[in-house]
Coordinates of C-alpha atoms in Angstrom, one line a residue:
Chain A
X1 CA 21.7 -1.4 -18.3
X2 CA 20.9 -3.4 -21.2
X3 CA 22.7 -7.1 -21.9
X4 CA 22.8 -6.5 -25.8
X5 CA 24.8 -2.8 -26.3
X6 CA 22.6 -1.4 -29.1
X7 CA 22.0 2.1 -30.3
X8 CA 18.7 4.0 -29.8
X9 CA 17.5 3.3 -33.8
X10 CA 18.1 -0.6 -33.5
X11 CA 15.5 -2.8 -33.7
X12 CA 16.5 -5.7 -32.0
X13 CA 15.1 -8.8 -33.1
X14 CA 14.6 -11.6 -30.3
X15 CA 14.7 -14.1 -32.4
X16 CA 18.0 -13.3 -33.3
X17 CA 19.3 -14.0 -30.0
X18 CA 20.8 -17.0 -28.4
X19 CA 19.0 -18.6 -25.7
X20 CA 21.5 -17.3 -23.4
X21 CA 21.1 -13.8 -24.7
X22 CA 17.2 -14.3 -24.9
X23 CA 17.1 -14.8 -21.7
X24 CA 19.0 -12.3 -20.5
X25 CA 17.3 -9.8 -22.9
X26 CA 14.1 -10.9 -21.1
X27 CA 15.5 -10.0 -17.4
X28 CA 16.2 -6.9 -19.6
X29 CA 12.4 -6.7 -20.7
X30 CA 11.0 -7.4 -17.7
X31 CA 12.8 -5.0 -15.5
X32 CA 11.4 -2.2 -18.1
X33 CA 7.7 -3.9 -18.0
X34 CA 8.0 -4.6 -21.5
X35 CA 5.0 -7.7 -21.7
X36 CA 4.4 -7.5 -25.2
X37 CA 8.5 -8.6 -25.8
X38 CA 7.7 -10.9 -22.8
X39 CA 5.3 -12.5 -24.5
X40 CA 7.1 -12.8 -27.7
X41 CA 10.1 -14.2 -25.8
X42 CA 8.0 -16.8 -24.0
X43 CA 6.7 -18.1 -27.4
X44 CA 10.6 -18.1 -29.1
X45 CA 11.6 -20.4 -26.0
X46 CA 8.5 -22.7 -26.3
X47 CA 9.3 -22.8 -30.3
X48 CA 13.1 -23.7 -29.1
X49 CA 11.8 -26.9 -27.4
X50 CA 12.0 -25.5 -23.6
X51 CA 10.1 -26.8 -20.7
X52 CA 7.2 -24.3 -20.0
X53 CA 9.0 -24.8 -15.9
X54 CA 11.8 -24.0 -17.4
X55 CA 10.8 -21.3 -19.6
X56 CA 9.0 -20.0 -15.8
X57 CA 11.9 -20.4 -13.4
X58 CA 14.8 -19.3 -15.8
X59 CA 13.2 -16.6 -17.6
X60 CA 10.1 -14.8 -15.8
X61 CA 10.8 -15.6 -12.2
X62 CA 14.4 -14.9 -12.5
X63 CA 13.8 -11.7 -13.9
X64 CA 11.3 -11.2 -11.3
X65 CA 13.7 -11.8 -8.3
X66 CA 15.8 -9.0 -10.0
X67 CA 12.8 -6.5 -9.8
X68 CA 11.8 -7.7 -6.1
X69 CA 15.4 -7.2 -5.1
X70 CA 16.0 -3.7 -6.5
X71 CA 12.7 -3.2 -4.9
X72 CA 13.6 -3.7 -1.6
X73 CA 16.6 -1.8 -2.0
X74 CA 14.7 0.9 -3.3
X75 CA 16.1 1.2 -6.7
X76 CA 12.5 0.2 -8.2
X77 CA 9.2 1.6 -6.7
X78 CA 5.8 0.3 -6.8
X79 CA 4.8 1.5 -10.7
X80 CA 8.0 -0.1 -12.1
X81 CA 7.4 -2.9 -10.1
X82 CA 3.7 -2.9 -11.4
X83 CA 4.9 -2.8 -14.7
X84 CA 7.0 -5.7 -14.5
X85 CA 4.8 -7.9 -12.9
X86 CA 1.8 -6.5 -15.8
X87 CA 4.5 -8.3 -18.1
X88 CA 5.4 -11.1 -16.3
X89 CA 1.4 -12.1 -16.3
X90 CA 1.3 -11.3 -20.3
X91 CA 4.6 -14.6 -19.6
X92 CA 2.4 -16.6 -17.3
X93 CA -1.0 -16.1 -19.3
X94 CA 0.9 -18.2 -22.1
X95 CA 2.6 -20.9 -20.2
X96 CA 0.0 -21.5 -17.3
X97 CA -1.8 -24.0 -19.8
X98 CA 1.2 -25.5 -21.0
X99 CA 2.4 -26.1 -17.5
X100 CA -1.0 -27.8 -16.5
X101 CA -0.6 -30.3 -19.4
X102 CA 3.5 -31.2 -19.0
X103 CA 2.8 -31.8 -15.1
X104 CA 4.8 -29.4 -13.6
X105 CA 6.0 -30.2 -10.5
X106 CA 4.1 -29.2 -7.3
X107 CA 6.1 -27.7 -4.5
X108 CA 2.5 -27.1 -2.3
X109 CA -0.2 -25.2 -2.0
X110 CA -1.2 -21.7 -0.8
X111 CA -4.9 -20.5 -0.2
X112 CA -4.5 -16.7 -0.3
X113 CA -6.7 -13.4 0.9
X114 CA -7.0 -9.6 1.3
X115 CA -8.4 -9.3 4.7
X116 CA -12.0 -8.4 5.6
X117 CA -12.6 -4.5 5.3
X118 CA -9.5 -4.2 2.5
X119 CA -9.6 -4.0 -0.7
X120 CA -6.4 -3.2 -1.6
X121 CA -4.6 -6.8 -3.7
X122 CA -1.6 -5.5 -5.4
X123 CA 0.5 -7.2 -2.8
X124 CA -1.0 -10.5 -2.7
X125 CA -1.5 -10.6 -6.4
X126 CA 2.1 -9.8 -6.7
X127 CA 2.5 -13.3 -4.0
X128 CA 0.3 -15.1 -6.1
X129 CA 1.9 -14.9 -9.5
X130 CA 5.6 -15.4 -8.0
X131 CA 4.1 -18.2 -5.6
X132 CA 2.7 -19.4 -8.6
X133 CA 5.8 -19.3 -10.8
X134 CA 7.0 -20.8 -7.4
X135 CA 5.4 -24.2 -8.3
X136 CA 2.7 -23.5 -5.6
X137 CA -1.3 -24.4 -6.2
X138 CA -2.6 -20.9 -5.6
X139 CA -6.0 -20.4 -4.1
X140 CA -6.8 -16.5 -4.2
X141 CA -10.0 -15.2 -2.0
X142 CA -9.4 -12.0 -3.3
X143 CA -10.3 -9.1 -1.2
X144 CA -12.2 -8.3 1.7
X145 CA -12.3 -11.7 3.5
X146 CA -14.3 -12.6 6.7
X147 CA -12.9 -15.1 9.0
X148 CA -15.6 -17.2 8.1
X149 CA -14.5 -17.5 3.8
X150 CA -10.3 -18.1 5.3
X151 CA -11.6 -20.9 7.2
X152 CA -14.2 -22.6 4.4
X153 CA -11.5 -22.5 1.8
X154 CA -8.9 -23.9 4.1
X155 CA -11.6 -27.1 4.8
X156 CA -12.3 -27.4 1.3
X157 CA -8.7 -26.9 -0.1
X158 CA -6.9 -27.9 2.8
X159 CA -3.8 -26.3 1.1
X160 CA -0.2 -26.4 3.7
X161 CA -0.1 -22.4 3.7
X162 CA -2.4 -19.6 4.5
X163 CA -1.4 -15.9 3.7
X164 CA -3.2 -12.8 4.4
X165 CA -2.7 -9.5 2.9
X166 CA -3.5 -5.8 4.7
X167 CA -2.4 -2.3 3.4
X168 CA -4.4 -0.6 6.2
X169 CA -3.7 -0.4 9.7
X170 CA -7.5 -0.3 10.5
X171 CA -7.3 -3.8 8.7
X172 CA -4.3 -5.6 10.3
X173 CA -5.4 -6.7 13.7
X174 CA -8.4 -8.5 11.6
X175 CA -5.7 -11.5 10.9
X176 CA -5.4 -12.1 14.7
X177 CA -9.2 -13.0 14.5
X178 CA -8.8 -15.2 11.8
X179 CA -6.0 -16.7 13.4
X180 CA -7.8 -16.9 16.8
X181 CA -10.4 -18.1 15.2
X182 CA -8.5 -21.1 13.5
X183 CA -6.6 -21.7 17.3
X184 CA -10.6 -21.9 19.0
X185 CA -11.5 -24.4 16.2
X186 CA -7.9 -26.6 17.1
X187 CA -6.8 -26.0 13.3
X188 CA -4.3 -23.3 13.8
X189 CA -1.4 -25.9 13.6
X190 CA -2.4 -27.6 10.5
X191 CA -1.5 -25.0 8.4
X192 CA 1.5 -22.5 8.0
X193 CA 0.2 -19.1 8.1
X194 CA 2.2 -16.0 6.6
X195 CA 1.5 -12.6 6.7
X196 CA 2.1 -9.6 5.1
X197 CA 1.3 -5.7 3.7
X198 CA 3.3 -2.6 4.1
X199 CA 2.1 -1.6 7.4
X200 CA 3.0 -4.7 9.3
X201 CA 6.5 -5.7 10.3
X202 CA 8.3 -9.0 12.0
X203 CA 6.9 -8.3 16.1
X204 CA 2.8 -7.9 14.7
X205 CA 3.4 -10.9 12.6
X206 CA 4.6 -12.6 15.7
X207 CA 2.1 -10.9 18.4
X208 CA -0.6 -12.3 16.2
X209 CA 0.6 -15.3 16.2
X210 CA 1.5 -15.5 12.5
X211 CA 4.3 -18.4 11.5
X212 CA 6.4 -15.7 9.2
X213 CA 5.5 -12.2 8.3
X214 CA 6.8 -11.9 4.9
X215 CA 8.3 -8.1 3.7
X216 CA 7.6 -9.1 0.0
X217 CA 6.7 -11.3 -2.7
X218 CA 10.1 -13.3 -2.9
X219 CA 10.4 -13.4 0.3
X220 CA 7.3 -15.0 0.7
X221 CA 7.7 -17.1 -2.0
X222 CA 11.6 -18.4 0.0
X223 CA 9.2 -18.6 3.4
X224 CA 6.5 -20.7 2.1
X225 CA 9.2 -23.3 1.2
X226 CA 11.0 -23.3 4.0
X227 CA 8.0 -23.8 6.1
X228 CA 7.1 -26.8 3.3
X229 CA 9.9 -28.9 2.9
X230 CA 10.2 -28.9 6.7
X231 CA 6.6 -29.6 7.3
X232 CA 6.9 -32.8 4.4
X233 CA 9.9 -33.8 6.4
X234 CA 8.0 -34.0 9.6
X235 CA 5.2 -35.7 8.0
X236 CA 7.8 -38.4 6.7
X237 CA 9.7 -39.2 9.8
Chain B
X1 CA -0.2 35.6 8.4
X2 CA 2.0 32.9 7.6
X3 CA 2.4 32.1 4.1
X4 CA 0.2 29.2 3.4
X5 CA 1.3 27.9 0.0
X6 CA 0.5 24.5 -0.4
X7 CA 3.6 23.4 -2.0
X8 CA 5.4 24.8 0.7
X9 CA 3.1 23.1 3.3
X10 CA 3.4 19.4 1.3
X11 CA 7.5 19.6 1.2
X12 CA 8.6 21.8 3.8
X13 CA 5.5 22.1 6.4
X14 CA 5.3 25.7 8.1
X15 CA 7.7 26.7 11.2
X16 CA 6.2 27.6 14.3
X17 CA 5.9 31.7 14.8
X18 CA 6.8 31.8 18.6
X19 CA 3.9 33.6 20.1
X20 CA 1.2 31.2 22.0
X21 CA 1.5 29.2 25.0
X22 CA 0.5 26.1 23.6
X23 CA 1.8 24.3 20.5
X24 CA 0.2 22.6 18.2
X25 CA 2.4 20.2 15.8
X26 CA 0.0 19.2 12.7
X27 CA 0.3 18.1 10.0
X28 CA 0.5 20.0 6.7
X29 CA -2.1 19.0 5.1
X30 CA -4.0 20.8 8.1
X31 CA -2.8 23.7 8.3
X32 CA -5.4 25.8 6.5
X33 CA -8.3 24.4 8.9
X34 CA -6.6 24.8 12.3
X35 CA -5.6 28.2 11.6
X36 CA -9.3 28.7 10.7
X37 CA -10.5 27.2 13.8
X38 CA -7.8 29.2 15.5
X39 CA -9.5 32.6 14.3
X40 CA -13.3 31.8 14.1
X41 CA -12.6 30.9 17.9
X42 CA -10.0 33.3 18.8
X43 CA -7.6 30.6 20.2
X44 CA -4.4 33.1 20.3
X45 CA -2.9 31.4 23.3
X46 CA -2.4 28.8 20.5
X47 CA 1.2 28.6 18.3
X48 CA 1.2 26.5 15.3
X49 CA 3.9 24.0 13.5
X50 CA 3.0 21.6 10.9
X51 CA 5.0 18.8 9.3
X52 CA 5.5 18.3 5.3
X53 CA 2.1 16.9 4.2
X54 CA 3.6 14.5 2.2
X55 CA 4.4 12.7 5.0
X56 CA 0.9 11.2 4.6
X57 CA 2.4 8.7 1.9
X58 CA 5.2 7.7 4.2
X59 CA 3.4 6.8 7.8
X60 CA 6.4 5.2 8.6
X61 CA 8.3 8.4 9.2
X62 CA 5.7 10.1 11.2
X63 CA 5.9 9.3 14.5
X64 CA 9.9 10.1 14.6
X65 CA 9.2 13.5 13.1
X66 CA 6.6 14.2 15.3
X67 CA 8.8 12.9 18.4
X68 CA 11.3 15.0 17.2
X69 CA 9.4 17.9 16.7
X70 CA 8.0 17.7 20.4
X71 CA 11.4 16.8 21.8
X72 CA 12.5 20.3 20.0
X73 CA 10.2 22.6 21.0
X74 CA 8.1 21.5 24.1
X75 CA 10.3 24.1 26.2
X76 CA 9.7 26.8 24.5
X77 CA 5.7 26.1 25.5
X78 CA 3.3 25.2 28.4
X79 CA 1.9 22.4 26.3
X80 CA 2.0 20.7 23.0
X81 CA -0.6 19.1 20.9
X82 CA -0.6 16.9 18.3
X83 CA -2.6 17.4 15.8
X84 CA -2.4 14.0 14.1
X85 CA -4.6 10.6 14.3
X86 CA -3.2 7.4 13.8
X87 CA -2.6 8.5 10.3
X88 CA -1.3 4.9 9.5
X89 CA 1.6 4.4 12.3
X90 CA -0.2 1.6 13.3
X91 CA -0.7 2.5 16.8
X92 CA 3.3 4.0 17.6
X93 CA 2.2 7.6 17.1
X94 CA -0.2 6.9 19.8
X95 CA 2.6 5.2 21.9
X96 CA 4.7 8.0 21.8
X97 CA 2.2 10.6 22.4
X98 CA 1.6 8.6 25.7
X99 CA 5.5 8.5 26.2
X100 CA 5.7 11.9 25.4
X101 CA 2.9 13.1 27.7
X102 CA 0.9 14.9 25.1
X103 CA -2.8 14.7 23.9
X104 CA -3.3 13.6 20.1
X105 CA -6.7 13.6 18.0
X106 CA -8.8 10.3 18.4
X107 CA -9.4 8.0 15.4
X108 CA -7.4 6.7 12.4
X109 CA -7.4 9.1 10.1
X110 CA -8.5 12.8 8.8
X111 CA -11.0 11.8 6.9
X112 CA -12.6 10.0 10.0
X113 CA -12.1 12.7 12.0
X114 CA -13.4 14.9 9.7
X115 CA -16.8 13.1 9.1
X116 CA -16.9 12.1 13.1
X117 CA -15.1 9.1 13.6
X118 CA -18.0 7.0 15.0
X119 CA -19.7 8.1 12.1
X120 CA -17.1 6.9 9.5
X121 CA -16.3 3.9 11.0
X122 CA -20.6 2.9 11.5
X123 CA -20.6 3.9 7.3
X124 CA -18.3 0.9 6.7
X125 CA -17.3 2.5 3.3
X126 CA -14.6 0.2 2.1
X127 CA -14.5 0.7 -1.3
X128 CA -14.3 4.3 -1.0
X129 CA -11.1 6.2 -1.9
X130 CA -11.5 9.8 0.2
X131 CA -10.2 13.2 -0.6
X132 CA -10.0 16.5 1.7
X133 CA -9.9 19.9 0.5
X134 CA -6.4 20.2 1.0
X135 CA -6.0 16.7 -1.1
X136 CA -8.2 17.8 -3.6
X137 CA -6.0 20.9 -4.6
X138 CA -3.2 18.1 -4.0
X139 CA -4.4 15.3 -5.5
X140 CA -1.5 15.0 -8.3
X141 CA 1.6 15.1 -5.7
X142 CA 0.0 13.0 -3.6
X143 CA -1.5 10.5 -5.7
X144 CA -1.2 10.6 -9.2
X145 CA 2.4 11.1 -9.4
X146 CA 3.6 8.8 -6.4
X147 CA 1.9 6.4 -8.0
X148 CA 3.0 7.1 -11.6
X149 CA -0.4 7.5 -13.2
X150 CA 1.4 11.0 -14.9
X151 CA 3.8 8.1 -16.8
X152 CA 1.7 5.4 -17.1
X153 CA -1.9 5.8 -16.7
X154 CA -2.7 2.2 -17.7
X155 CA -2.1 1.1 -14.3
X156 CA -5.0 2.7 -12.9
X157 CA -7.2 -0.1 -12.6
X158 CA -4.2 -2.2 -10.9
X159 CA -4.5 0.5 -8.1
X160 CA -7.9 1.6 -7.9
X161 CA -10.0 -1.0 -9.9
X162 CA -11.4 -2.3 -6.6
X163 CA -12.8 1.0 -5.7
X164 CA -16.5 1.9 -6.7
X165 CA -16.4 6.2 -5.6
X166 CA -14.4 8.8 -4.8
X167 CA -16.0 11.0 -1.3
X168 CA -14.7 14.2 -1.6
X169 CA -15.2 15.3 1.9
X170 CA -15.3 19.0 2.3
X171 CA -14.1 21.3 5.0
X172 CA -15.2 24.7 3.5
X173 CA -18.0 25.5 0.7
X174 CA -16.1 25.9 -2.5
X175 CA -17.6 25.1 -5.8
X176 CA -14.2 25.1 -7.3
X177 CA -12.9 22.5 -5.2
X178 CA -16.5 20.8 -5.6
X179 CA -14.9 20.7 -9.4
X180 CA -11.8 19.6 -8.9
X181 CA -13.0 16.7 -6.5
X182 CA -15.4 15.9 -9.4
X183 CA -12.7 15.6 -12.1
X184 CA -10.1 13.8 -9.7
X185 CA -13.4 10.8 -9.6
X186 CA -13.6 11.6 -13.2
X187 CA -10.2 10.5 -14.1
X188 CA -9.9 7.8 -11.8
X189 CA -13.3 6.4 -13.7
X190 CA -14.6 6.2 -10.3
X191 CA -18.6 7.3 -8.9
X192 CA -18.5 11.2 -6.6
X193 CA -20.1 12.1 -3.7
X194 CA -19.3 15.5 -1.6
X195 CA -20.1 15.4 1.6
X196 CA -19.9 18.6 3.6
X197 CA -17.7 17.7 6.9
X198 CA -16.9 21.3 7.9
X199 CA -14.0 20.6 10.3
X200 CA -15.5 18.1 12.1
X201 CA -13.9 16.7 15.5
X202 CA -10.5 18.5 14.5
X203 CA -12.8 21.6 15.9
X204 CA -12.8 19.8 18.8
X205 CA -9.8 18.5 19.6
X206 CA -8.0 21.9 18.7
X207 CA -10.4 24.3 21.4
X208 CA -9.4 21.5 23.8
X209 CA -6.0 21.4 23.3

């Protein structure tokens, strides 16, 4: 359903809007993976004096968590969600400058990978971008990751999380090497490590020995802070 | 000769006919090859039910269906087989199978079974997106429509821009198929290769079965 009631010849005008309405017209816009009104919307709120952080948070990840949530209740499937997240990065491609110059703040940061022998990123890309809208540094290794590039990037960007992506079962177990791997070396505890892809579930995320196994982007994105603020509150007390 | 209409076979799979000692629950999208196997080799002490092919896009429901089907049949039979792999149950079809007390085919997939699963596991082909001959004639319920390249075909590279070629891998010689496999790659703006599998260890695993 759309906020504004309007009849199938109307052109509505954004501009016209208030920011209340904007914004809701954008949750609108979004849901229907409309990125060129995205876009258009993004530059009326910047012209309006808002915070790019707000502008992010308000706007595109709030419409977002409407999308993840009809998602998982399987109102939306994958191409909508696609679609919506295509427009959403048409949002971000405009404020991610703006946010780098007005100091955004930092919740923590994230180096991210599709495991070795998978190629397939439209999950993690999708953690990314809402990790990313989060107020999380995101470090993405792409796809097709040996143990060996997860543990470089984690000495060079020593970030608080790790995530790894799989959409293949024949790919899966590889995250138990990497975590092995990072338990042989005695790293495994200095960094929270989440999981996730469509073929895992809550038990391999914890027979792997995973910290969270995370069913989709938002619910990564509510992990990873959880697992954050507690680890900063550890670190302070 | 049961009516083998792929529509049929992707939505509704194909009921068992009663006559055979030993059954053999497939899936649909095998249905043509093990009832080839069945009469180059004359296997008539074998029966035959297959699940809805689509299945294939939903791993998650397979090993219930297939546990059910066993459950609802294996009485009526000396033995049943089941002709799937892992097929993306992440190791529970195989758990069942061994719960069950009935044999399944070895490796993760068709295609590897197909091309020999050693073999397609030593080839180490991860950026290649695989087709079969039923997959080919079935490529736009299976693929293009789940994934809603029919409505919006500007997604394509989201889904397959990793990908470098499409390996039609082919059961039977059938330069129409060889065709269709070609415009599938074609429209996906992806490299083709055919590669002859015949039917591969599915052969196999059905004489023994």
């Amino acid at each position: 359903m759309k906020a504004i009631a309007m009849s199938e010849d109307d052109d509505l005008i954004l501009s016209d809007l208030n920011d209340e309405e904007l914004v809701e017209q954008m949750f609108d816009d979004l849901y229907d993976g409309l990125k060129e009104e995205i876009e258009e919307g993004v530059n009326i709120l910047l012209e309006r004096g808002w915070a790019p952080y707000r502008i992010l948070t308000e706007a595109l990840v709030g419409g977002m968590t409407i999308v993840g949530k009809d998602f998982r209740d399987g109102i939306l499937f994958v191409p909508e969600v696609l679609l919506a997240a295509n427009a959403m990065k048409g949002g971000m491609a405009i404020l991610k400058p703006l946010l780098a110059e007005t100091g955004a703040p930092r919740v923590g940061k994230m180096v991210i990978g599709t495991v070795k022998g998978d190629i397939h990123d439209i999950g993690k890309n999708l953690v990314s971008m809402m990790m990313e809208g989060a107020g999380f540094e995101v470090v993405d290794l792409g796809i097709n990751n040996a143990v060996e590039a997860y543990l470089e990037a984690l000495e060079a960007e020593k970030p608080d999380i790790l995530g790894m992506s799989a959409l293949l079962t024949t790919t899966m177990p590889y995250m138990k090497t990497v975590i092995d791997t990072m338990v042989e070396q005695g790293i495994r505890d200095d960094y929270v490590v989440l999981v996730g892809g469509a073929p895992l579930n809550e038990e391999f995320g914890r027979a792997i020995g995973a910290d969270a196994y995370c069913r989709d982007a938002a619910v990564a994105v509510e992990t990873a802070k959880t697992f954050v603020t507690r680890r900063h509150n550890q670190m302070n007390a | 000769m049961p009516d083998l209409n792929d529509q049929s076979l992707t939505i509704d799979g194909l009921a068992p006919n009663g006559r055979g000692r030993v059954l053999i629950i497939a899936c649909g999208a095998l249905a043509h090859e093990i009832l080839a196997i069945k009469r180059m080799n004359g296997l008539d002490h074998l029966d035959l039910q297959c699940l809805p092919a689509i299945l294939h896009n939903h791993p998650e429901r397979i090993t219930d269906a297939v546990r059910d089907a066993v459950e609802k049949h294996r009485a009526d039979y000396d033995r049943v087989f089941v002709a799937y792999a892992d097929c993306g149950t992440g190791g529970l079809l195989e758990m069942a199978c061994a719960d069950m007390g009935v044999g399944m085919i070895r490796g993760p997939h068709c295609y590897a079974f197909f091309d020999g699963v050693d073999q397609f596991e030593s080839r180490g082909e991860v950026t290649a997106f695989f087709l079969t001959d039923f997959l080919a004639r079935q490529f736009d319920a299976f693929v293009w429509k789940p994934l809603g390249l029919d409505k919006h075909p500007e997604l394509l590279s989201l889904y397959f821009g990793n990908y470098d070629k499409l390996v039609y891998l082919a059961q039977i010689d059938d330069p129409e198929l060889d065709d269709l496999a070609r415009k599938h790659a074609d429209r996906m703006g992806l490299a083709y290769e055919r590669r002859f599998t015949g039917y591969g260890e599915l052969e196999t695993a059905i004489k023994h079965a």
